[in-house]
Coordinates of C-alpha atoms in Angstrom, one line a residue:
M1 CA -44.9 -37.4 -31.6
P2 CA -45.5 -34.1 -29.3
S3 CA -42.8 -31.5 -29.7
R4 CA -40.5 -31.0 -26.7
R5 CA -41.7 -28.0 -24.6
S6 CA -39.3 -25.1 -25.1
H7 CA -37.9 -23.2 -22.2
T8 CA -35.4 -20.3 -21.6
K9 CA -32.5 -21.2 -19.6
S10 CA -31.4 -18.5 -17.2
R11 CA -27.5 -18.0 -17.0
K12 CA -27.9 -15.5 -14.1
G13 CA -27.9 -18.1 -11.2
C14 CA -25.5 -17.9 -8.4
L15 CA -21.9 -19.6 -8.5
Q16 CA -22.9 -22.1 -5.8
C17 CA -25.9 -23.4 -7.5
K18 CA -24.1 -23.5 -10.8
R19 CA -21.4 -25.9 -9.4
R20 CA -24.1 -28.2 -7.8
H21 CA -25.9 -28.1 -11.2
V22 CA -29.2 -27.2 -9.6
K23 CA -31.9 -24.5 -10.5
C24 CA -31.3 -21.1 -8.6
D25 CA -34.1 -18.9 -7.7
E26 CA -31.8 -15.8 -8.1
E27 CA -33.2 -14.1 -5.1
L28 CA -31.2 -11.3 -3.4
P29 CA -29.1 -11.0 -1.5
R30 CA -29.0 -14.9 -1.2
C31 CA -30.8 -17.5 -3.2
G32 CA -33.2 -19.7 -1.4
L33 CA -30.9 -22.9 -1.7
C34 CA -28.0 -20.9 -0.3
Q35 CA -30.1 -19.5 2.6
K36 CA -31.4 -23.1 3.4
R37 CA -27.7 -24.4 3.3
K38 CA -26.5 -21.4 5.2
L39 CA -23.8 -20.9 2.4
Q40 CA -22.3 -17.6 1.0
C41 CA -24.3 -16.7 -2.1
T42 CA -22.2 -15.2 -5.0
Y43 CA -23.4 -14.0 -8.3
P44 CA -21.3 -13.6 -11.4
A45 CA -20.7 -10.3 -13.0
S46 CA -22.9 -9.5 -16.0
S47 CA -21.4 -10.7 -19.4
N48 CA -23.5 -8.3 -21.4
E49 CA -20.9 -5.9 -22.8
T50 CA -23.4 -3.1 -23.1
D51 CA -25.1 -3.4 -19.7
G52 CA -24.6 -0.4 -17.6
L53 CA -22.9 1.7 -20.2
N54 CA -25.8 3.5 -21.7
P55 CA -28.9 5.3 -20.3
A56 CA -31.8 2.8 -19.8
T57 CA -34.8 3.7 -21.8
P58 CA -38.4 2.7 -20.7
Q59 CA -38.5 0.5 -23.8
D60 CA -35.1 -1.1 -22.8
E61 CA -36.5 -1.9 -19.5
V62 CA -39.6 -3.6 -20.7
E63 CA -37.7 -5.8 -23.3
S64 CA -34.6 -6.6 -21.0
T65 CA -36.5 -7.0 -17.7
Y66 CA -40.2 -7.6 -17.7
G67 CA -40.2 -9.3 -21.3
S68 CA -37.5 -11.8 -20.1
G69 CA -39.2 -12.7 -16.8
E70 CA -35.8 -13.3 -15.2
L71 CA -36.1 -10.6 -12.7
S72 CA -37.8 -12.0 -9.6
L73 CA -40.4 -10.1 -7.5
S74 CA -37.9 -10.5 -4.3
T75 CA -35.4 -8.8 -6.2
R76 CA -37.4 -6.1 -7.3
M77 CA -38.8 -5.6 -3.7
L78 CA -35.2 -5.6 -2.3
E79 CA -34.1 -2.9 -4.8
M80 CA -37.0 -0.6 -4.1
R81 CA -36.3 -1.0 -0.2
L82 CA -32.6 0.0 -0.8
F83 CA -33.7 2.8 -3.2
H84 CA -36.3 4.0 -0.6
L85 CA -33.7 3.9 2.1
Y86 CA -31.4 6.1 0.1
L87 CA -34.1 8.7 -0.7
T88 CA -35.4 8.9 3.0
E89 CA -32.2 8.4 5.2
T90 CA -28.9 7.4 3.4
Y91 CA -28.7 10.8 1.3
I92 CA -28.9 12.7 4.6
T93 CA -25.5 11.2 5.6
L94 CA -23.8 12.9 2.7
Y95 CA -22.9 16.3 3.4
P96 CA -23.9 18.7 0.6
G97 CA -21.2 21.5 1.3
K98 CA -21.4 24.0 -1.6
L99 CA -23.9 21.6 -3.6
D100 CA -27.6 22.4 -3.7
T101 CA -29.3 21.1 -0.7
N102 CA -31.3 18.4 -2.6
H103 CA -28.3 17.3 -4.7
F104 CA -27.8 13.9 -3.0
Q105 CA -31.6 13.4 -2.7
S106 CA -32.7 14.6 -6.3
A107 CA -29.8 14.9 -8.8
V108 CA -27.9 11.7 -7.7
P109 CA -30.9 9.3 -7.7
G110 CA -32.0 10.9 -11.1
L111 CA -28.7 10.0 -12.7
A112 CA -28.9 6.4 -11.1
T113 CA -32.4 5.7 -12.7
S114 CA -30.9 6.7 -16.2
Y115 CA -27.3 4.8 -15.8
P116 CA -27.5 1.4 -14.2
F117 CA -23.9 1.2 -13.3
C118 CA -24.7 4.2 -11.0
L119 CA -27.7 2.9 -9.8
D120 CA -25.8 -0.5 -8.7
A121 CA -23.3 1.7 -6.8
L122 CA -26.1 3.6 -5.0
L123 CA -27.8 0.4 -4.0
A124 CA -24.4 -1.0 -2.7
F125 CA -24.1 2.2 -0.7
S126 CA -27.6 1.8 0.8
A127 CA -27.2 -2.0 1.5
L128 CA -24.1 -0.9 3.6
H129 CA -26.0 1.7 5.3
L130 CA -28.5 -0.8 6.1
A131 CA -25.8 -3.2 7.4
S132 CA -24.4 -0.4 9.7
K133 CA -28.1 -0.1 11.4
E134 CA -28.4 -3.9 11.8
T135 CA -27.6 -4.8 15.4
G136 CA -27.6 -8.7 14.8
D137 CA -26.0 -10.6 11.8
N138 CA -25.6 -8.1 9.0
R139 CA -23.7 -10.4 6.6
Q140 CA -26.6 -10.6 4.2
W141 CA -26.5 -6.9 3.6
V142 CA -22.7 -6.7 3.3
E143 CA -22.9 -9.7 0.8
C144 CA -25.7 -7.8 -1.1
A145 CA -23.6 -4.6 -1.2
L146 CA -20.7 -6.6 -2.4
K147 CA -22.7 -7.9 -5.2
Y148 CA -24.1 -4.7 -6.5
Q149 CA -20.5 -3.0 -6.1
N150 CA -19.0 -5.8 -8.2
R151 CA -21.6 -5.3 -10.9
S152 CA -21.1 -1.6 -10.8
C153 CA -17.3 -1.9 -11.1
S154 CA -17.4 -4.3 -13.9
A155 CA -19.6 -1.9 -15.9
M156 CA -17.4 1.0 -14.9
S157 CA -14.4 -0.8 -16.4
R158 CA -16.2 -0.9 -19.7
V159 CA -17.1 2.8 -19.3
L160 CA -13.3 3.4 -19.2
A161 CA -12.8 1.3 -22.4
E162 CA -15.4 3.3 -24.3
F163 CA -15.4 6.5 -22.4
S164 CA -17.3 9.5 -23.7
V165 CA -17.9 12.8 -22.2
D166 CA -21.6 12.0 -21.7
H167 CA -20.6 9.4 -19.2
A168 CA -18.4 11.8 -17.0
G169 CA -21.2 13.0 -14.7
P170 CA -22.7 9.5 -13.7
A171 CA -19.2 7.9 -13.8
F172 CA -18.1 10.7 -11.4
I173 CA -20.9 9.9 -9.0
C174 CA -20.5 6.3 -9.3
S175 CA -16.8 6.4 -8.5
I176 CA -17.5 8.6 -5.2
L177 CA -20.2 6.0 -4.1
I178 CA -17.8 3.0 -4.7
M179 CA -14.9 4.9 -2.9
L180 CA -17.3 5.6 0.0
C181 CA -18.3 1.7 -0.1
S182 CA -14.5 0.8 0.2
Y183 CA -14.2 3.1 3.4
A184 CA -17.5 1.6 4.8
Y185 CA -16.7 -2.1 4.6
P186 CA -14.3 -2.4 7.5
C187 CA -16.7 -0.4 9.6
V188 CA -19.6 -2.3 8.8
S189 CA -18.4 -5.8 8.4
K190 CA -18.4 -7.7 11.5
D191 CA -16.2 -10.3 10.4
D192 CA -12.5 -11.0 12.0
H193 CA -10.3 -10.1 9.0
P194 CA -7.2 -8.1 10.2
F195 CA -7.3 -4.4 9.2
D196 CA -4.3 -3.7 7.1
P197 CA -4.1 0.3 7.0
L198 CA -1.6 0.6 4.1
A199 CA -3.5 -1.9 1.9
Q200 CA -6.7 -0.3 2.7
V201 CA -5.4 3.3 1.8
L202 CA -3.8 1.9 -1.4
A203 CA -6.9 0.3 -2.5
I204 CA -8.8 3.6 -1.8
R205 CA -6.0 5.6 -3.5
R206 CA -6.9 3.9 -6.9
L207 CA -10.5 4.6 -6.5
L208 CA -9.8 8.3 -5.8
A209 CA -7.6 8.4 -8.9
G210 CA -10.7 7.5 -10.9
C211 CA -12.6 10.1 -9.1
A212 CA -10.1 12.6 -10.0
F213 CA -10.1 11.6 -13.6
F214 CA -14.1 11.8 -13.9
F215 CA -14.0 15.2 -12.2
H216 CA -11.5 16.5 -14.6
Q217 CA -13.6 15.1 -17.5
L218 CA -16.7 16.7 -15.9
S219 CA -15.0 20.2 -15.7
K220 CA -14.4 20.0 -19.6
M221 CA -18.2 19.4 -20.2
E222 CA -19.8 22.8 -21.7
H223 CA -23.1 21.9 -20.0
P224 CA -22.6 19.6 -16.7
G225 CA -26.1 20.2 -15.7
E226 CA -27.0 19.3 -12.0
L227 CA -23.5 18.4 -11.5
A228 CA -22.3 21.8 -11.9
G229 CA -22.1 22.6 -8.1
W230 CA -19.3 20.2 -7.9
L231 CA -17.0 22.6 -9.9
R232 CA -17.3 25.3 -7.3
Y233 CA -14.8 23.2 -5.4
K234 CA -12.2 24.0 -7.9
D235 CA -11.8 27.6 -6.8
D236 CA -12.9 27.1 -3.3
E237 CA -11.3 29.3 -0.5
D238 CA -10.5 27.5 2.7
S239 CA -12.7 28.1 5.5
E240 CA -13.0 26.3 8.9
E241 CA -16.8 27.2 9.3
E242 CA -18.0 24.4 7.5
L243 CA -21.2 23.1 9.1
P244 CA -23.9 24.8 10.7
K245 CA -23.5 25.3 14.3
E246 CA -26.2 23.0 15.5
Q247 CA -24.5 20.1 13.5
Q248 CA -21.0 20.8 15.1
D249 CA -19.8 18.4 17.7
P250 CA -17.8 20.2 20.3
K251 CA -15.7 17.2 21.1
L252 CA -14.7 16.9 17.5
L253 CA -14.0 20.9 17.1
Q254 CA -11.9 20.6 20.1
L255 CA -10.0 17.5 18.6
R256 CA -9.5 19.3 15.3
S257 CA -7.9 22.2 17.1
A258 CA -5.6 19.9 19.0
L259 CA -4.8 18.1 15.8
L260 CA -3.7 21.1 14.1
N261 CA -1.3 22.1 16.9
S262 CA 0.1 18.8 16.8
L263 CA 0.8 19.0 13.1
A264 CA 2.3 22.3 13.8
R265 CA 4.9 20.6 16.2
V266 CA 5.5 17.7 13.5
K267 CA 6.3 20.4 10.8
E268 CA 9.2 21.9 13.1
R269 CA 10.7 18.3 13.1
I270 CA 10.4 18.2 9.2
D271 CA 11.8 21.7 8.8
S272 CA 15.0 20.6 11.0
V273 CA 15.8 17.6 8.7
R274 CA 17.7 17.9 5.4
G275 CA 17.8 15.2 2.8
S276 CA 15.4 13.7 -0.2
R277 CA 12.9 12.6 2.3
R278 CA 12.0 16.0 3.5
E279 CA 10.1 16.8 0.5
V280 CA 8.0 13.7 0.7
H281 CA 7.1 14.5 4.2
Q282 CA 6.4 18.0 3.3
D283 CA 4.0 17.2 0.8
I284 CA 1.7 14.8 3.0
W285 CA 2.0 17.5 5.9
E286 CA 0.7 20.3 3.6
F287 CA -2.3 18.2 2.7
L288 CA -3.2 17.0 6.1
S289 CA -2.9 20.5 7.5
E290 CA -5.3 21.9 4.9
A291 CA -7.7 19.0 5.0
V292 CA -8.1 19.0 8.8
K293 CA -9.3 22.6 8.8
R294 CA -12.3 21.2 6.3
P295 CA -12.2 17.5 6.9
L296 CA -15.5 17.2 4.8
G297 CA -14.6 19.2 1.7
G298 CA -12.7 22.0 0.3
R299 CA -10.4 22.1 -3.0
E300 CA -8.6 18.9 -1.8
G301 CA -11.5 16.9 -1.0
G302 CA -10.9 16.7 2.7
V303 CA -9.3 14.3 5.0
I304 CA -11.1 11.3 3.2
A305 CA -9.3 12.2 0.1
L306 CA -5.8 12.0 1.5
P307 CA -4.9 8.6 -0.2
V308 CA -4.9 10.1 -3.7
R309 CA -2.0 12.3 -2.5
I310 CA 0.1 9.4 -1.1
S311 CA 3.0 9.0 -3.5
D312 CA 4.9 5.8 -4.2
D313 CA 8.0 7.4 -2.5
Y314 CA 6.0 7.9 0.6
V315 CA 4.5 4.3 0.5
D316 CA 8.2 3.1 0.3
L317 CA 9.1 5.0 3.3
L318 CA 6.2 3.6 5.3
K319 CA 7.2 0.1 4.3
E320 CA 10.7 1.0 5.3
G321 CA 9.5 1.9 8.8
D322 CA 10.4 5.7 8.3
W323 CA 9.3 7.2 11.6
M324 CA 8.3 10.6 10.2
A325 CA 6.1 9.0 7.6
R326 CA 4.5 6.7 10.2
I327 CA 3.8 9.7 12.4
L328 CA 2.0 11.7 9.5
F329 CA 0.0 8.2 9.0
L330 CA -0.9 8.4 12.6
H331 CA -2.2 11.9 12.2
F332 CA -4.2 10.8 9.1
G333 CA -6.0 8.2 11.5
V334 CA -6.7 11.2 13.9
G335 CA -8.0 13.3 11.0
M336 CA -10.2 10.4 9.9
H337 CA -11.6 10.2 13.4
L338 CA -12.9 13.9 12.9
L339 CA -15.5 12.0 10.6
S340 CA -16.2 9.3 13.1
D341 CA -19.9 10.7 13.4
R342 CA -20.4 9.4 9.7
W343 CA -21.5 5.7 9.7
F344 CA -19.4 4.9 6.6
V345 CA -16.2 6.2 8.6
R346 CA -17.0 5.5 12.2
D347 CA -14.1 3.8 13.7
W348 CA -11.8 3.9 10.7
G349 CA -9.4 6.2 12.2
R350 CA -9.1 4.2 15.5
R351 CA -8.5 1.1 13.3
L352 CA -5.7 2.8 11.6
V353 CA -4.0 4.1 14.7
S354 CA -4.3 0.8 16.5
T355 CA -2.5 -1.1 13.6
V356 CA 0.1 1.2 12.4
L357 CA 2.4 0.2 15.3
Q358 CA 3.0 -3.3 16.8
P359 CA 2.0 -3.6 20.4
L360 CA 5.5 -4.4 21.6
E361 CA 7.2 -2.1 19.1
E362 CA 9.9 0.2 20.8
I363 CA 9.1 3.9 19.9
P364 CA 12.0 6.3 19.6
T365 CA 12.1 8.8 22.6
E366 CA 11.4 11.8 20.5
W367 CA 8.0 10.4 19.3
K368 CA 6.8 8.8 22.5
D369 CA 4.5 11.7 23.4
T370 CA 3.4 12.1 20.0
V371 CA 2.3 8.5 19.6
A372 CA 0.7 8.6 23.0
W373 CA -1.2 11.7 22.0
T374 CA -2.6 10.0 18.8
R375 CA -3.8 6.9 20.8
Q376 CA -5.5 9.2 23.3
A377 CA -7.0 11.4 20.7
V378 CA -8.9 8.5 19.2
D379 CA -9.8 7.1 22.6
L380 CA -8.0 3.9 21.6
D381 CA -7.5 2.4 25.0
K382 CA -11.3 2.8 25.9
W383 CA -12.2 1.5 22.3
S384 CA -9.9 -1.6 22.8
R385 CA -11.5 -2.7 26.1
S386 CA -15.1 -2.4 24.6

């Protein structure tokens, strides 16, 4: 009797094919069957406990990838396309600040080729960049980004469980890319999901806490290598001169000046009030006033890093409808609009300003002019009509 033909069963197919008990071709961002049926295609996170934790060696790659024959040609081509996009276009959108000019073009991809969890975060970020450039239906690229980000986050959770100082550098870069992805999703996605500004900020706050943790670990390394440039921000002196003049948008520079003036008026209101809430308001105001001067960087990380400074007490005030807390939140939205020329921020500030207050909500007399200014500052009425 002839022996049964042996075969290797792949467990990496999408969840939709698993439910239907059909063979999945494992193509990315959507397998062939899901494309044919016009279904959302979702892949499970890797169950390999060591995947993404350790640097990949050439031998590991040969044994785990080419030897298994499970990585399809279409997946390889997709990942090369995303990696090429990062090396030629995406890295340029990340402002280097005090880092070497080739940091995002050379050092970051170098880490990604050694640490799979960092590579997945980079591919997710590139996929979102591609989605932002797509004028038509970009859902396949958004889904692709989600798949790579989920895989990266799954590996990062194991990094935290088995953390060593050797992982500080790649984990820090990975956490930054994932944080930027979280900012980018609402701007890139073309779905009709409502934008909940507080929920978005709280989710980003958790990610920024991870960035801060890994940055602290990085600062303790004796030889941080190519990531040493990040440590220059620890003792950075604030300066409003941040970008070369040819890269400065006159309208955004004018908006920054107007925003600082508005914050100065808000400070007068904060100082005139006594009570336990004043300290909470003061903390957010101090961060905003410094971050607006350098929206892309500085010691505190710029406007984009505000969520990490949001305390539980401030969140409670927002939920209670405290008007000073809401006014400061609106100013955060205007601050984010200073970065609207970045594809991963785009209309994030407008969305925040448009959703903090309900359309028919009555505004206290003393705040009507301020609220009207925040709406005008982000061109909200013009944006709403477009």
